[in-house]
mmCIF file of C-alpha atoms and ligand atoms in Angstrom:
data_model
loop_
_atom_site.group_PDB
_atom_site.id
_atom_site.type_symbol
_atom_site.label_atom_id
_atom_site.label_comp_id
_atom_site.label_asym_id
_atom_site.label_seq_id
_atom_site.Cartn_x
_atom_site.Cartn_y
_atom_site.Cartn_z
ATOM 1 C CA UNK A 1 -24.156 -25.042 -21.914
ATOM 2 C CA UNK A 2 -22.125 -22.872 -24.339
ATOM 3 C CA UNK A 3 -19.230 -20.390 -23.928
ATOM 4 C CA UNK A 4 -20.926 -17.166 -24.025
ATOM 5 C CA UNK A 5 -21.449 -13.519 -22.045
ATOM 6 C CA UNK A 6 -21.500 -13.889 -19.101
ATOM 7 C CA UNK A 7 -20.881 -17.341 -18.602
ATOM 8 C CA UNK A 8 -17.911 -18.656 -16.263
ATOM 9 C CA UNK A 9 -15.543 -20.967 -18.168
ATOM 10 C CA UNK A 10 -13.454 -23.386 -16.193
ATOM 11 C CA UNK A 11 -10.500 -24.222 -18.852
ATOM 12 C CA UNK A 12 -6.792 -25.800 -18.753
ATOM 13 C CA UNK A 13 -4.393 -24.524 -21.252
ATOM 14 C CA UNK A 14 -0.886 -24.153 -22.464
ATOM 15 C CA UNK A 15 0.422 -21.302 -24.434
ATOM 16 C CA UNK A 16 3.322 -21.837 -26.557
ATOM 17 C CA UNK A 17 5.043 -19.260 -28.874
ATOM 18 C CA UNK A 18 5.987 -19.971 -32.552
ATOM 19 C CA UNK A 19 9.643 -22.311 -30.946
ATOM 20 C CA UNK A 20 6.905 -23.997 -28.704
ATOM 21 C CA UNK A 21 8.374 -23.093 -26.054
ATOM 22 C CA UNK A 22 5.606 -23.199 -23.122
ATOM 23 C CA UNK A 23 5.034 -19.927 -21.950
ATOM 24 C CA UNK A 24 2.698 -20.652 -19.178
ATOM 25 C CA UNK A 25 -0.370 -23.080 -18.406
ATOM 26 C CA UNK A 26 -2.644 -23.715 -16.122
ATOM 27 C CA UNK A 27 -1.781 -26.422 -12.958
ATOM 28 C CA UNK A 28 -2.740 -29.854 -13.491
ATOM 29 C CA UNK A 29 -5.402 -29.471 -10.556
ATOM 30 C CA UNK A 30 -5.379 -25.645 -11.050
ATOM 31 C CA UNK A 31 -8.061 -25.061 -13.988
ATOM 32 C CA UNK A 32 -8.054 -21.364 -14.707
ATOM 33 C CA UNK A 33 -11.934 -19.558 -14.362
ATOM 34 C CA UNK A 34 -13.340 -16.789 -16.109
ATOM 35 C CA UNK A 35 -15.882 -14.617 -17.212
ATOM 36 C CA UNK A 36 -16.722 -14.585 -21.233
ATOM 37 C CA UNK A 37 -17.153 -11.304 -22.616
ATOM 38 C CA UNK A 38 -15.505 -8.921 -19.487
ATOM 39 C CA UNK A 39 -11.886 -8.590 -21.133
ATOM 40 C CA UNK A 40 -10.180 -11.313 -18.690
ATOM 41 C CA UNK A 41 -9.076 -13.182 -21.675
ATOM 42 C CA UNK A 42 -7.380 -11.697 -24.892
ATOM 43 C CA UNK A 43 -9.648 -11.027 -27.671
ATOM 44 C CA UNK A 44 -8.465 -13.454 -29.846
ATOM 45 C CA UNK A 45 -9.138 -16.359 -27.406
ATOM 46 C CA UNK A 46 -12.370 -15.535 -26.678
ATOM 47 C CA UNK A 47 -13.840 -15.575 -29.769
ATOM 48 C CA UNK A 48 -12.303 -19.316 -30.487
ATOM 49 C CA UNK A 49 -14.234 -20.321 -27.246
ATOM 50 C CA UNK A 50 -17.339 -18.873 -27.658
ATOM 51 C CA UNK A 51 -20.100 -20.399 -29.164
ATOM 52 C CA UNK A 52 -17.874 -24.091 -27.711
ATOM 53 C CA UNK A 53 -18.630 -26.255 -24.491
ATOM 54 C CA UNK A 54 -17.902 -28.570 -22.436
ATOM 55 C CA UNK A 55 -15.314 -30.946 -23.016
ATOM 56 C CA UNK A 56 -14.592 -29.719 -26.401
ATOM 57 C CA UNK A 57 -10.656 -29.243 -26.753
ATOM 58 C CA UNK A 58 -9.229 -26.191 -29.260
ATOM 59 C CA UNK A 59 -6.451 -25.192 -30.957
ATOM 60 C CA UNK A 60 -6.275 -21.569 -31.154
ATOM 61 C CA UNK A 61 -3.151 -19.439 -33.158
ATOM 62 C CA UNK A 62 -3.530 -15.837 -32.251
ATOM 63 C CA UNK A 63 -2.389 -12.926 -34.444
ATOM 64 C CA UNK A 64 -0.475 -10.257 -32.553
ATOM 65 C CA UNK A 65 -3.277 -7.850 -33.320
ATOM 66 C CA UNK A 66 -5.903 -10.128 -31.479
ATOM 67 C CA UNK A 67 -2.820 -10.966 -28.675
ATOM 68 C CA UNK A 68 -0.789 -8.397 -26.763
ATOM 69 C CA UNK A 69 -0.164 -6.166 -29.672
ATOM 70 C CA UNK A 70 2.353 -5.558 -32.195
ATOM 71 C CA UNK A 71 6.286 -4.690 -31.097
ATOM 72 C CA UNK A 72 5.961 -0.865 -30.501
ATOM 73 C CA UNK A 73 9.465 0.596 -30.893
ATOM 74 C CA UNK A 74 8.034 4.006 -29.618
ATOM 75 C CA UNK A 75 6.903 2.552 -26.297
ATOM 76 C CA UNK A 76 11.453 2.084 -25.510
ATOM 77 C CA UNK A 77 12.599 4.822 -23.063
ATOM 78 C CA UNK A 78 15.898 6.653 -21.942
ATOM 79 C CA UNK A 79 15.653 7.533 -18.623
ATOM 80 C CA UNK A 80 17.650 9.305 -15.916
ATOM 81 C CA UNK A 81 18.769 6.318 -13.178
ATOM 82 C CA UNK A 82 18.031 8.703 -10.647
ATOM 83 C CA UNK A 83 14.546 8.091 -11.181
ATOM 84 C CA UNK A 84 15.099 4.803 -9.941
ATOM 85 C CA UNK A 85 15.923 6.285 -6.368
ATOM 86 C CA UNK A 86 15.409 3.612 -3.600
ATOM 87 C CA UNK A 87 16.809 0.378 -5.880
ATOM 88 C CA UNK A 88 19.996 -0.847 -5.277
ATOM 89 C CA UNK A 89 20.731 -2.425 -8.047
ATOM 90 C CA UNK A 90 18.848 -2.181 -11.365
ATOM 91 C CA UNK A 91 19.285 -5.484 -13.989
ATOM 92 C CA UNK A 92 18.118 -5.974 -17.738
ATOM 93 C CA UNK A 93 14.778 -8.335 -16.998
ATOM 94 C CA UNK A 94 13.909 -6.490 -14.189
ATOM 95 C CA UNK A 95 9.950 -5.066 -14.176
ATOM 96 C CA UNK A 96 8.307 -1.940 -12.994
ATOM 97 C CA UNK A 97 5.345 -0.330 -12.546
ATOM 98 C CA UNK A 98 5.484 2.936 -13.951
ATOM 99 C CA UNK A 99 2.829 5.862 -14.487
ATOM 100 C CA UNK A 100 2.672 6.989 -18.004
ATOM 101 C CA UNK A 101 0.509 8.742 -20.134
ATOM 102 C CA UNK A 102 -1.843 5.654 -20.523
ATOM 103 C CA UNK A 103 -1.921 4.960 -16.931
ATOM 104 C CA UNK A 104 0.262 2.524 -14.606
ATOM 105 C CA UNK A 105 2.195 -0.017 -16.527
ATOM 106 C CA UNK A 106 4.482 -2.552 -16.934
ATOM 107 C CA UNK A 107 7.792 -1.719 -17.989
ATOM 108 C CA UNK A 108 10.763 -4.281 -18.474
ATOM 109 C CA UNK A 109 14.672 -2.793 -17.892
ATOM 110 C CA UNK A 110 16.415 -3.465 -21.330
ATOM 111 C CA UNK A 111 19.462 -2.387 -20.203
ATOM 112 C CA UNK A 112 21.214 0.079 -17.295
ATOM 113 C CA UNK A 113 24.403 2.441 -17.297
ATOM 114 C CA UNK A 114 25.881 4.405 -15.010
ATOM 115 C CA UNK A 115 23.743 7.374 -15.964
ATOM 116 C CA UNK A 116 20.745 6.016 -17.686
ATOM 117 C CA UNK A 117 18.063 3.029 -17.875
ATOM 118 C CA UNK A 118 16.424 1.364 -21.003
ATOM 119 C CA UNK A 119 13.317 0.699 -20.503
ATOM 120 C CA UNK A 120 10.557 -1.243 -22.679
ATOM 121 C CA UNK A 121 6.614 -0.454 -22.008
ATOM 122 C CA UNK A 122 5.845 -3.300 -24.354
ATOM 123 C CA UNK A 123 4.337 -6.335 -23.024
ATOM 124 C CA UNK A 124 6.044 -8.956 -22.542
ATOM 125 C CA UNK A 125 3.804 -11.308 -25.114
ATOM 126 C CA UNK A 126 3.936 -7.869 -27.775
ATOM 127 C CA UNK A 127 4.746 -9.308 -31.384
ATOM 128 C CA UNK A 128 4.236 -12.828 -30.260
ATOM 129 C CA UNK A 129 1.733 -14.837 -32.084
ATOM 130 C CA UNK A 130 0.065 -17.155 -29.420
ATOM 131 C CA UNK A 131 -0.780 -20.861 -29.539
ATOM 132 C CA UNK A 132 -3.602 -22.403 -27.146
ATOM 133 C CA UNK A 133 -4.234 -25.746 -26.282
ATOM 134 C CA UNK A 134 -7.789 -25.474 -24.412
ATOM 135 C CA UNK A 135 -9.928 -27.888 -23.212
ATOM 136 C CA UNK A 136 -12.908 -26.669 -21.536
ATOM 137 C CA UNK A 137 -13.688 -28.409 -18.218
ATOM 138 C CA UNK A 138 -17.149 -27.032 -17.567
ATOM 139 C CA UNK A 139 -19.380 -23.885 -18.357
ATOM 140 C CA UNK A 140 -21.443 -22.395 -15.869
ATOM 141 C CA UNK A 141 -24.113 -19.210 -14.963
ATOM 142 C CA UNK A 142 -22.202 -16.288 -12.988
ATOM 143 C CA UNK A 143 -23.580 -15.407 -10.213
ATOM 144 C CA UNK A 144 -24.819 -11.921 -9.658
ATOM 145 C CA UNK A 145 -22.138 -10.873 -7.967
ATOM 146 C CA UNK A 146 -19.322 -12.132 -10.333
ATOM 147 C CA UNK A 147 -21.255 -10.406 -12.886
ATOM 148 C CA UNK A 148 -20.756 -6.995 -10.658
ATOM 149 C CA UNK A 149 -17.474 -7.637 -10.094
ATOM 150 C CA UNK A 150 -16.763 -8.494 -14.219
ATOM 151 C CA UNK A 151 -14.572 -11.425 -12.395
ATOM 152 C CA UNK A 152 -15.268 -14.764 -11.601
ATOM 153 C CA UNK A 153 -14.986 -15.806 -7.274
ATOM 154 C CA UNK A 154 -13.928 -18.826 -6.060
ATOM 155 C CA UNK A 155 -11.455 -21.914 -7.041
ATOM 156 C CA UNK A 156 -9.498 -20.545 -10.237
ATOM 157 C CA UNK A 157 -10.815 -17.477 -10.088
ATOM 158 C CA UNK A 158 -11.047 -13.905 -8.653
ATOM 159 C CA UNK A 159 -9.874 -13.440 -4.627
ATOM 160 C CA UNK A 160 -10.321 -10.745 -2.553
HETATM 161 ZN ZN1 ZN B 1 -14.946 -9.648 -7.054
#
């Protein structure tokens, strides 16, 4: 069976940036599941696994663009350290959820003064091109109800 819509893929990985570093991977009995073509993988990885199957092992070097994005300087905020009412202490590093004009994100403290906090609504992965080891460990039909949910259930997957 082929990676395709609406299939679940059952992978391991590593990600390494352009130092290959390891950024994260999956656990050695931990295979990560998901759903082709439902936006639970970046772009750019899903399009090297589609069309691939079982047991086949890729190499994949993702472009910003087809990643996280490119560095945003406009997305790097001033603000008040009032707002951050309720936290003790506030540390370059830390992350946030904060509601902005796109919605609820992720925003990473750059740096704190007395008055004032940095913060940077990039992701964390913006600017980075992105190299995948993959090797697929099995492709399967979704059920109906992981294709309702856009999300695969079960081991590696989705739980509620
Ligand atoms: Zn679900």
């Amino acid at each position: 069976m082929q990676v395709q819509k609406d299939k679940v893929v059952i992978i391991d990985y590593t990600l390494r940036n352009d130092n290959g570093d390891i950024l994260d991977q999956s656990a050695p009995d931990a295979p990560l599941a998901y759903l082709h073509g439902h936006n639970n993988l970046i772009p750019g990885l899903e399009a090297e696994l589609a069309g691939k199957g079982q047991g086949d092992e890729i190499e994949a070097h993702i472009a910003p663009a087809d990643a996280y994005g490119e560095y945003n300087d406009n997305l790097i905020e001033v603000v008040p350290r009032k707002m951050f009412q309720g936290v003790d202490e506030i540390e370059p590093g830390m992350q946030f959820h904060a509601q902005t004009g796109q919605g609820v994100q992720v925003v990473t403290v750059k740096a704190v003064d007395d008055d004032n906090v940095t913060i940077d609504g990039n992701h964390a992965l913006a600017g980075e091109t992105l190299h995948f080891n993959v090797t697929i460990k099995e492709v399967r039909d979704a059920s109906q109800e992981e294709l309702d949910h856009g999300h695969v259930h079960g081991p590696g997957g989705h739980h509620h």
